[in-house]
CSV table of C-alpha atoms in Angstrom, one decimal:
chain,number,residue,atom,x,y,z
F,1,MET,CA,102.7,88.8,-14.0
F,2,ARG,CA,103.0,85.1,-14.0
F,3,VAL,CA,99.8,83.4,-15.3
F,4,LEU,CA,99.6,79.4,-14.5
F,5,LEU,CA,96.8,77.5,-16.8
F,6,VAL,CA,95.4,74.0,-14.9
F,7,GLY,CA,92.6,72.0,-16.4
F,8,VAL,CA,91.9,68.2,-17.4
F,9,GLY,CA,93.8,66.5,-20.1
F,10,CYS,CA,92.9,68.0,-23.6
F,11,VAL,CA,90.9,71.1,-22.2
F,12,GLY,CA,93.3,73.1,-24.3
F,13,LYS,CA,95.8,74.4,-21.7
F,14,THR,CA,98.6,74.5,-24.5
F,15,THR,CA,96.6,75.5,-27.2
F,16,ILE,CA,95.1,78.3,-25.4
F,17,GLY,CA,98.2,79.2,-23.1
F,18,ALA,CA,100.1,79.5,-26.2
F,19,ALA,CA,97.8,82.1,-27.8
F,20,LEU,CA,97.3,84.1,-24.5
F,21,ALA,CA,101.1,84.3,-24.2
F,22,ARG,CA,100.9,86.0,-27.9
F,23,ARG,CA,98.2,88.6,-26.7
F,24,LEU,CA,100.4,89.4,-23.7
F,25,GLY,CA,103.6,89.8,-25.2
F,26,VAL,CA,105.7,87.2,-22.7
F,27,PRO,CA,107.0,83.9,-23.1
F,28,PHE,CA,105.3,80.6,-22.9
F,29,PHE,CA,106.0,77.4,-21.5
F,30,ASP,CA,104.5,73.9,-21.6
F,31,LEU,CA,105.3,72.1,-18.4
F,32,ASP,CA,105.3,68.5,-19.3
F,33,ALA,CA,107.6,69.8,-22.4
F,34,GLU,CA,109.7,71.8,-20.1
F,35,ILE,CA,109.7,68.6,-17.7
F,36,GLU,CA,110.6,66.1,-20.4
F,37,ARG,CA,113.7,68.5,-21.5
F,38,HIS,CA,115.0,69.1,-17.7
F,39,PHE,CA,115.2,65.1,-17.0
F,40,GLY,CA,115.7,63.9,-20.3
F,41,LEU,CA,112.7,61.3,-20.0
F,42,SER,CA,109.1,61.3,-21.5
F,43,ILE,CA,106.6,62.2,-18.8
F,44,GLU,CA,105.3,58.5,-18.9
F,45,ARG,CA,108.8,57.4,-18.5
F,46,LEU,CA,109.3,60.1,-15.5
F,47,GLN,CA,105.9,58.7,-13.9
F,48,ALA,CA,107.0,55.3,-14.3
F,49,ARG,CA,110.3,55.8,-12.1
F,50,CYS,CA,108.5,57.5,-9.2
F,51,MET,CA,106.8,55.3,-6.5
F,52,THR,CA,103.5,57.7,-6.3
F,53,GLY,CA,101.9,60.8,-8.0
F,54,TYR,CA,103.2,62.7,-5.0
F,55,SER,CA,106.5,62.0,-5.6
F,56,TYR,CA,106.5,62.4,-9.3
F,57,ARG,CA,105.1,66.0,-8.8
F,58,LYS,CA,107.3,66.7,-6.0
F,59,GLU,CA,110.4,65.7,-8.4
F,60,CYS,CA,108.8,67.9,-11.3
F,61,SER,CA,108.0,70.8,-9.0
F,62,VAL,CA,111.4,71.8,-9.0
F,63,VAL,CA,111.0,72.6,-13.2
F,64,LEU,CA,107.7,75.0,-12.1
F,65,GLU,CA,109.8,76.4,-9.4
F,66,ARG,CA,112.3,77.1,-11.8
F,67,ILE,CA,110.3,78.8,-14.6
F,68,VAL,CA,108.1,81.1,-12.6
F,69,ALA,CA,111.1,82.2,-10.3
F,70,ASP,CA,113.0,83.1,-13.9
F,71,ASN,CA,110.3,84.6,-15.8
F,72,PRO,CA,108.4,87.3,-13.4
F,73,ASP,CA,105.5,87.7,-16.8
F,74,CYS,CA,105.1,84.1,-18.5
F,75,VAL,CA,102.1,81.6,-19.2
F,76,VAL,CA,102.8,78.1,-18.1
F,77,ALA,CA,100.5,75.4,-19.3
F,78,THR,CA,100.7,73.1,-16.5
F,79,GLY,CA,98.9,69.4,-16.1
F,80,PRO,CA,95.8,68.3,-14.4
F,81,SER,CA,97.6,68.3,-11.3
F,82,GLY,CA,98.7,72.0,-11.5
F,83,LEU,CA,97.2,72.7,-8.3
F,84,ARG,CA,97.9,70.0,-6.0
F,85,ASP,CA,100.6,69.6,-3.5
F,86,ALA,CA,104.1,70.0,-4.3
F,87,TYR,CA,103.0,72.0,-7.4
F,88,LEU,CA,100.6,74.4,-5.4
F,89,ARG,CA,103.6,75.1,-2.8
F,90,VAL,CA,105.6,76.6,-5.8
F,91,VAL,CA,102.3,78.3,-6.4
F,92,ARG,CA,101.9,79.9,-3.0
F,93,LYS,CA,105.6,81.1,-2.9
F,94,LEU,CA,105.6,83.0,-5.8
F,95,PRO,CA,102.9,85.2,-7.1
F,96,CYS,CA,101.3,83.8,-9.9
F,97,VAL,CA,97.4,84.0,-11.0
F,98,THR,CA,96.1,80.7,-11.8
F,99,VAL,CA,93.2,79.5,-14.0
F,100,ALA,CA,91.2,76.7,-14.3
F,101,ILE,CA,90.0,76.0,-17.7
F,102,HIS,CA,86.8,74.4,-18.0
F,103,ASP,CA,84.8,72.8,-21.3
F,104,ARG,CA,81.9,70.5,-21.6
F,105,PRO,CA,83.4,66.7,-21.6
F,106,GLU,CA,81.7,66.4,-25.1
F,107,ASN,CA,84.3,69.1,-26.2
F,108,ILE,CA,87.1,67.4,-24.8
F,109,LEU,CA,86.3,64.3,-26.4
F,110,GLU,CA,86.7,65.9,-29.8
F,111,ARG,CA,90.3,66.9,-29.0
F,112,ILE,CA,91.7,64.1,-27.2
F,113,THR,CA,95.0,62.8,-28.6
F,114,PHE,CA,96.9,59.9,-27.8
F,115,TYR,CA,100.9,59.5,-26.9
F,116,ASP,CA,102.9,56.8,-26.7
F,117,VAL,CA,105.7,55.9,-24.2
F,118,ASP,CA,108.2,58.5,-25.5
F,119,SER,CA,105.7,61.2,-25.9
F,120,LYS,CA,105.3,60.8,-29.6
F,121,LEU,CA,101.8,61.6,-31.1
F,122,ILE,CA,99.9,58.3,-31.9
F,123,ASP,CA,97.1,58.9,-35.2
F,124,THR,CA,94.1,57.5,-33.5
F,125,ARG,CA,90.7,58.0,-34.2
F,126,LEU,CA,88.0,56.6,-31.8
F,127,SER,CA,85.4,54.2,-32.7
F,128,ASP,CA,81.6,54.7,-31.6
F,129,ASP,CA,81.9,52.1,-29.0
F,130,GLN,CA,85.1,53.7,-27.7
F,131,LYS,CA,83.6,57.3,-27.3
F,132,PRO,CA,81.1,56.5,-24.4
F,133,LEU,CA,84.3,54.7,-22.5
F,134,TYR,CA,86.5,57.8,-23.1
F,135,LEU,CA,83.7,60.5,-22.4
F,136,ARG,CA,83.3,58.4,-18.7
F,137,GLU,CA,86.8,58.7,-18.3
F,138,ILE,CA,87.0,62.4,-19.1
F,139,LYS,CA,83.8,63.1,-16.8
F,140,LYS,CA,85.8,61.2,-14.0
F,141,ASP,CA,88.8,63.2,-14.2
F,142,ILE,CA,86.7,66.3,-14.2
F,143,SER,CA,85.1,65.5,-11.2
F,144,TYR,CA,88.6,64.2,-9.7
F,145,PHE,CA,90.7,67.5,-10.0
F,146,ASN,CA,87.8,69.9,-9.6
F,147,ARG,CA,88.5,69.9,-6.1
F,148,SER,CA,92.1,71.1,-6.5
F,149,TYR,CA,90.7,73.2,-9.5
F,150,ARG,CA,88.3,75.2,-6.7
F,151,ARG,CA,91.9,76.9,-5.7
F,152,ALA,CA,92.3,78.7,-8.9
F,153,ASP,CA,92.3,82.5,-8.5
F,154,VAL,CA,89.8,82.4,-12.0
F,155,HIS,CA,87.6,80.0,-13.8
F,156,ALA,CA,87.5,80.5,-17.7
F,157,ASP,CA,84.6,78.1,-19.4
F,158,VAL,CA,85.7,77.9,-23.0
F,159,ALA,CA,82.7,76.0,-23.9
F,160,GLY,CA,81.8,76.7,-27.5
F,161,LEU,CA,85.0,79.3,-27.9
F,162,GLY,CA,87.9,79.1,-30.6
F,163,VAL,CA,91.3,79.3,-29.2
F,164,GLU,CA,91.3,83.1,-29.9
F,165,ALA,CA,88.2,83.7,-27.8
F,166,SER,CA,89.4,81.5,-25.2
F,167,ALA,CA,92.8,83.4,-24.8
F,168,GLU,CA,91.0,86.5,-25.0
F,169,LEU,CA,88.5,85.7,-22.5
F,170,ILE,CA,91.3,84.4,-20.1
F,171,GLU,CA,92.9,87.9,-20.7
F,172,THR,CA,90.0,89.9,-19.7
F,173,LEU,CA,89.3,87.5,-16.4
F,174,VAL,CA,93.0,87.8,-15.4
F,175,ALA,CA,92.8,91.6,-15.9
F,176,GLU,CA,89.7,91.8,-13.5
F,177,HIS,CA,91.4,89.5,-11.1
F,178,CYS,CA,94.2,91.8,-11.1
F,179,ARG,CA,92.3,94.9,-10.6
F,180,ASP,CA,90.1,93.6,-7.7
F,181,GLU,CA,93.6,91.5,-6.2
F,182,PRO,CA,96.4,94.0,-6.6
F,183,ASN,CA,98.8,91.5,-5.5
F,184,PRO,CA,98.6,88.2,-7.3
């Protein structure tokens, strides 16, 4: 079974996805890392090369398609746009269980990370003045992407849960979904 995780940045898709894949005994793929490996460019540099977000997703959807076509059993952590246009077409073509991960904006703010143009982690601590600004941006992202996340097969609220408990919750929700929908 293919499990595709979607959610806003820093909601925990990669960390929870790796734990979920270990629980299920299947390969784990971080779509951003796979895209960077495929194109030999950082995400930011690749996005700058594309004219629009749509053209970026269209170009990168080949990577998602390769992953899910080659791996009938896997967990994939996508970017926030994992259920939009070109990515959505891949998901609809190849059977996947899509899981939207949700958390409170304040929890996401605690996990926020920053990267430079070459995807290298920047060690940054937000000041008390910056935190409300980033919290507002996280809330905007949640509002913006929620429309596409409604398409997900399963919704997992991980607020207050650790990584392993979140992975266990998602494993349970996916199993329930597959019981109810025999052909995911």
